[in-house]
C-alpha positions as a printed Julia matrix, in Angstrom:
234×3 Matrix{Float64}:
 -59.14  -18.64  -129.85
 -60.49  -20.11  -133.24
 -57.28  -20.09  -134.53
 -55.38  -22.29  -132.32
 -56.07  -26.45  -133.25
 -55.56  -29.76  -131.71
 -53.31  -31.49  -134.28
 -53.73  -34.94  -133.94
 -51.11  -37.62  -135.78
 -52.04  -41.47  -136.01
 -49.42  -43.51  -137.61
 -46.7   -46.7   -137.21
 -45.35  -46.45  -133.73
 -41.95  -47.37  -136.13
 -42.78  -43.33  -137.75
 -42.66  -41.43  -134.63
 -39.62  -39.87  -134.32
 -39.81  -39.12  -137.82
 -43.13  -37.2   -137.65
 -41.63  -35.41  -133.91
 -38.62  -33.69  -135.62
 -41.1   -32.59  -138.67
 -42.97  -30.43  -136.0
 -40.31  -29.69  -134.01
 -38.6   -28.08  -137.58
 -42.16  -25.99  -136.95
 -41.52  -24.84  -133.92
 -44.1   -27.65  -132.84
 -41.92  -28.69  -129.37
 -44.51  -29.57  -126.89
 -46.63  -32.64  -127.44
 -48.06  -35.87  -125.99
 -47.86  -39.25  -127.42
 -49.53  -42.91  -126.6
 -50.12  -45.53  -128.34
 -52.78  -47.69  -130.08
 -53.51  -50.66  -132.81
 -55.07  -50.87  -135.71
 -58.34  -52.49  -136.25
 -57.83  -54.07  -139.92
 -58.7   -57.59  -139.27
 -56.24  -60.17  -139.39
 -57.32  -61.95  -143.0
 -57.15  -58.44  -144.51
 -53.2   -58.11  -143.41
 -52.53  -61.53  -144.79
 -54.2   -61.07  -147.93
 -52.27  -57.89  -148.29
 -48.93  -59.49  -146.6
 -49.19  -57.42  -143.84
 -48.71  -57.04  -140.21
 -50.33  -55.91  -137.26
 -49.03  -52.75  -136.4
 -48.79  -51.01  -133.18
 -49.67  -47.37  -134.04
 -48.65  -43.81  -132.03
 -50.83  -41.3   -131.41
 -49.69  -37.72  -131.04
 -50.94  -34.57  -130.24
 -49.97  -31.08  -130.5
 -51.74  -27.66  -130.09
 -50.74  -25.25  -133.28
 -51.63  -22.2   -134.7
 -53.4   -21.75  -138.27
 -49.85  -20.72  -139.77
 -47.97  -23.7   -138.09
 -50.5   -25.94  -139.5
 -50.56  -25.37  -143.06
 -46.66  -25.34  -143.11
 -47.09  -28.68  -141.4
 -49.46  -29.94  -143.99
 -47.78  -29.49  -146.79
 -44.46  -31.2   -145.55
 -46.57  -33.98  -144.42
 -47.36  -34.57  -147.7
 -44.38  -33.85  -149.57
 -41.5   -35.02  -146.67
 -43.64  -38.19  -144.4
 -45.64  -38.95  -147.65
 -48.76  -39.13  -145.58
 -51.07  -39.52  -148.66
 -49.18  -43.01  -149.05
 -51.94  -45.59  -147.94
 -50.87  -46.91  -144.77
 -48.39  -44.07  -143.88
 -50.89  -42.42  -141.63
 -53.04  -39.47  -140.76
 -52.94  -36.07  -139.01
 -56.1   -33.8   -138.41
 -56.87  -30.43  -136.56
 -59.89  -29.48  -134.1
 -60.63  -26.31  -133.15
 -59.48  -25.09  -129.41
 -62.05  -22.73  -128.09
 -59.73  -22.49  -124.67
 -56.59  -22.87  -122.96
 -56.5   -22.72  -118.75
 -54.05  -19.98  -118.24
 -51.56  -17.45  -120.47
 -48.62  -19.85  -118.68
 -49.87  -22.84  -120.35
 -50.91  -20.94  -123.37
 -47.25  -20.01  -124.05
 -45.72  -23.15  -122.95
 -47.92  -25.12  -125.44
 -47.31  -22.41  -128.21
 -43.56  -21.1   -127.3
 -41.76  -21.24  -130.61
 -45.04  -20.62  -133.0
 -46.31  -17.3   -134.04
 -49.37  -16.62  -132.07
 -50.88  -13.4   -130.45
 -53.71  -14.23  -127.67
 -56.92  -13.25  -128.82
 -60.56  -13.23  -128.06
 -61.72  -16.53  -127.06
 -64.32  -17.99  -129.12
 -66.84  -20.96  -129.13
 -68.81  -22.71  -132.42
 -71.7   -21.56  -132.28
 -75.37  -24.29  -131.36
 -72.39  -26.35  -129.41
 -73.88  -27.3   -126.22
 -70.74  -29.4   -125.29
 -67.08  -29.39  -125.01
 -64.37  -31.61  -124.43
 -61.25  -30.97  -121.87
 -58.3   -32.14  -122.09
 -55.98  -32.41  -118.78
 -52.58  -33.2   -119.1
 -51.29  -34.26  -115.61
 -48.47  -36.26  -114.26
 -49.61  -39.7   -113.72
 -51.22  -40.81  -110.38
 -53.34  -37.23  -109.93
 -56.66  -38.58  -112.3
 -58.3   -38.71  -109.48
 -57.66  -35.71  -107.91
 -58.65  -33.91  -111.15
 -61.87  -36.22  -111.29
 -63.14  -34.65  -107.58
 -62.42  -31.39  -108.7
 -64.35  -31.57  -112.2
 -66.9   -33.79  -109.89
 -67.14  -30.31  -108.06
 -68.79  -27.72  -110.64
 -70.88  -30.5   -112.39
 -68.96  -32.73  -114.59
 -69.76  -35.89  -114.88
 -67.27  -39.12  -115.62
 -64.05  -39.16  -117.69
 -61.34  -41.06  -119.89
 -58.07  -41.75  -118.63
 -55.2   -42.35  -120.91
 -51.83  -42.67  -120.3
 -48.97  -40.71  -122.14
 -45.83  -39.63  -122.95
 -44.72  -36.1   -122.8
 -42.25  -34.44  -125.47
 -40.52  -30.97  -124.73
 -41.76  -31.3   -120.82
 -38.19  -29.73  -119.83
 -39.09  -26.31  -120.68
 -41.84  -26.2   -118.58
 -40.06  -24.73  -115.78
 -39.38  -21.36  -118.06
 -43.17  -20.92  -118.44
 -45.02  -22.33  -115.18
 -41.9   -22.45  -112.85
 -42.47  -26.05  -112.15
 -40.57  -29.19  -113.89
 -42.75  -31.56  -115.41
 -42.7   -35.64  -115.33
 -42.26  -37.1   -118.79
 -44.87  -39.5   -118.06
 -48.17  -38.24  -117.99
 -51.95  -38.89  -117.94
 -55.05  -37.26  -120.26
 -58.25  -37.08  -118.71
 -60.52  -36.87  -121.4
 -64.21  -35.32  -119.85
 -67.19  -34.12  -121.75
 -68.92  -31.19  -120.46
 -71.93  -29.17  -120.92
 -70.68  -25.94  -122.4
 -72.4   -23.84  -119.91
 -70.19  -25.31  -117.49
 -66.8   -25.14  -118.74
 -65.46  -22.06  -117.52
 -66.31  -23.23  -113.55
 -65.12  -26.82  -114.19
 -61.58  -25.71  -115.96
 -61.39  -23.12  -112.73
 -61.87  -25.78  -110.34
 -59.39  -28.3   -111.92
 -56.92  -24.56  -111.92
 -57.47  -24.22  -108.52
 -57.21  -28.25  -107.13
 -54.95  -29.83  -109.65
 -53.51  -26.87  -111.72
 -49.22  -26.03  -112.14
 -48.98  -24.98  -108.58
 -50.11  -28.49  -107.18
 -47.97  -31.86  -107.74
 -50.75  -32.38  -110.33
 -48.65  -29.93  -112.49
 -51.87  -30.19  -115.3
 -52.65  -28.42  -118.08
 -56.15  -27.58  -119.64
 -57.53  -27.11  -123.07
 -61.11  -27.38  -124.6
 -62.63  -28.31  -127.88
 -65.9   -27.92  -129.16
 -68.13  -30.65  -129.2
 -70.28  -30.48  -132.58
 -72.41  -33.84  -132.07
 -73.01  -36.57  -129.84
 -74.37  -40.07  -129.04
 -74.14  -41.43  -125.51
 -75.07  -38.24  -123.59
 -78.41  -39.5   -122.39
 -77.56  -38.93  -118.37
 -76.24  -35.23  -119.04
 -79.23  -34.21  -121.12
 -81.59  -35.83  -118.61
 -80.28  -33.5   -115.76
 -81.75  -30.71  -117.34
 -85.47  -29.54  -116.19
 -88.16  -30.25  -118.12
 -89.73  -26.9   -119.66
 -92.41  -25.84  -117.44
 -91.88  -27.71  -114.26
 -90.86  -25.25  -111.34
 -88.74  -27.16  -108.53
């Protein structure tokens, strides 16, 4: 599934419905938005005769093709190269929980489901639940279940949420939650399964699973310490 990407938009909270009809012109109609600051310190926005911003953060699974159509109107239609305007990136999806979600998430974009695929010397992932809110914890027992460890909650906003019901046969809050949880790669197909079965479309959970490949890390310490030493039988 190399060939599906997390897009990821960061810019003024003032720009977002600009930046939503851009990928909806795409065929970009489901994504999930929240919101964040800036960290430019406060002397730096005087100096420049700025203000502190409140920024919006959105993101969007799209193909290969979607994204370089997207890219180049970026540049030429939100003038994203502007300083200041903003930024958009991609990351690799390696997996998606379900052909249901798969098409919801991709509806109006050319994609054909492939063989899924990992990078390679990854020895981590990241998944990405999108629930409605008040379920994290539900999702947190079931991860809790096959292994994972803790997780990042982050509240959301949900955009094209009322054609969910054509895809999963379930209508979908607009308010949402992401659990962010990291995850030894070993261990992602049982963990997504588990969140499926507990907290998946057919429970009031309603949530939706993707991965992403996890190329480096810092923090992990607990995780890597689980694993036996070579050489020492239990």
């Amino acid at each position: 599934m190399s060939s599906l990407f997390l897009m990821i938009t960061i810019t003024d909270r003032r720009s977002t419905d600009g930046f939503l009809q851009l990928y909806k012109s795409h065929g970009v109609t489901v994504s999930m938005r929240t919101v964040g600051s800036g960290t430019a310190v406060q002397e730096t926005l005087s100096t420049l005769g700025l203000e502190k911003t409140e920024k919006a953060v959105l993101l969007a699974v799209v193909t290969a093709e979607s994204w370089q159509k997207i890219q180049k109107d970026l540049r030429r239609k939100m003038q994203i190269d502007v300083p200041g305007t903003g930024i958009a990136f991609t990351i690799p999806v390696s997996s998606i929980g379900g052909k249901r979600a798969l098409q919801f998430l991709t509806e109006d974009q050319d994609f054909q489901i492939g063989e899924e695929t990992t990078l390679k010397d990854t020895k981590y992932e990241l998944l990405i639940v999108i629930a409605n809110q008040g379920y994290s914890g539900l999702i947190m027992d079931a991860a809790r279940s096959e292994n994972a460890g803790g997780g990042t909650v982050i509240h959301a906003k949900g955009t094209g949420m009322e054609r969910a019901e054509q895809f999963l046969g379930v209508s979908l809050a607009a308010e949402k939650e992401m659990v962010l949880i990291v995850i030894k790669r070993e261990d992602k197909n049982r963990i997504m399964r588990a969140i499926m079965d507990q907290a998946g479309t057919a429970s009031k959970a309603r949530s939706v699973i993707l991965s992403l490949p996890v190329t480096s890390t810092a923090g992990l310490r607990l995780l890597e310490d689980e694993e036996p030493e070579a050489g020492i039988e239990e």
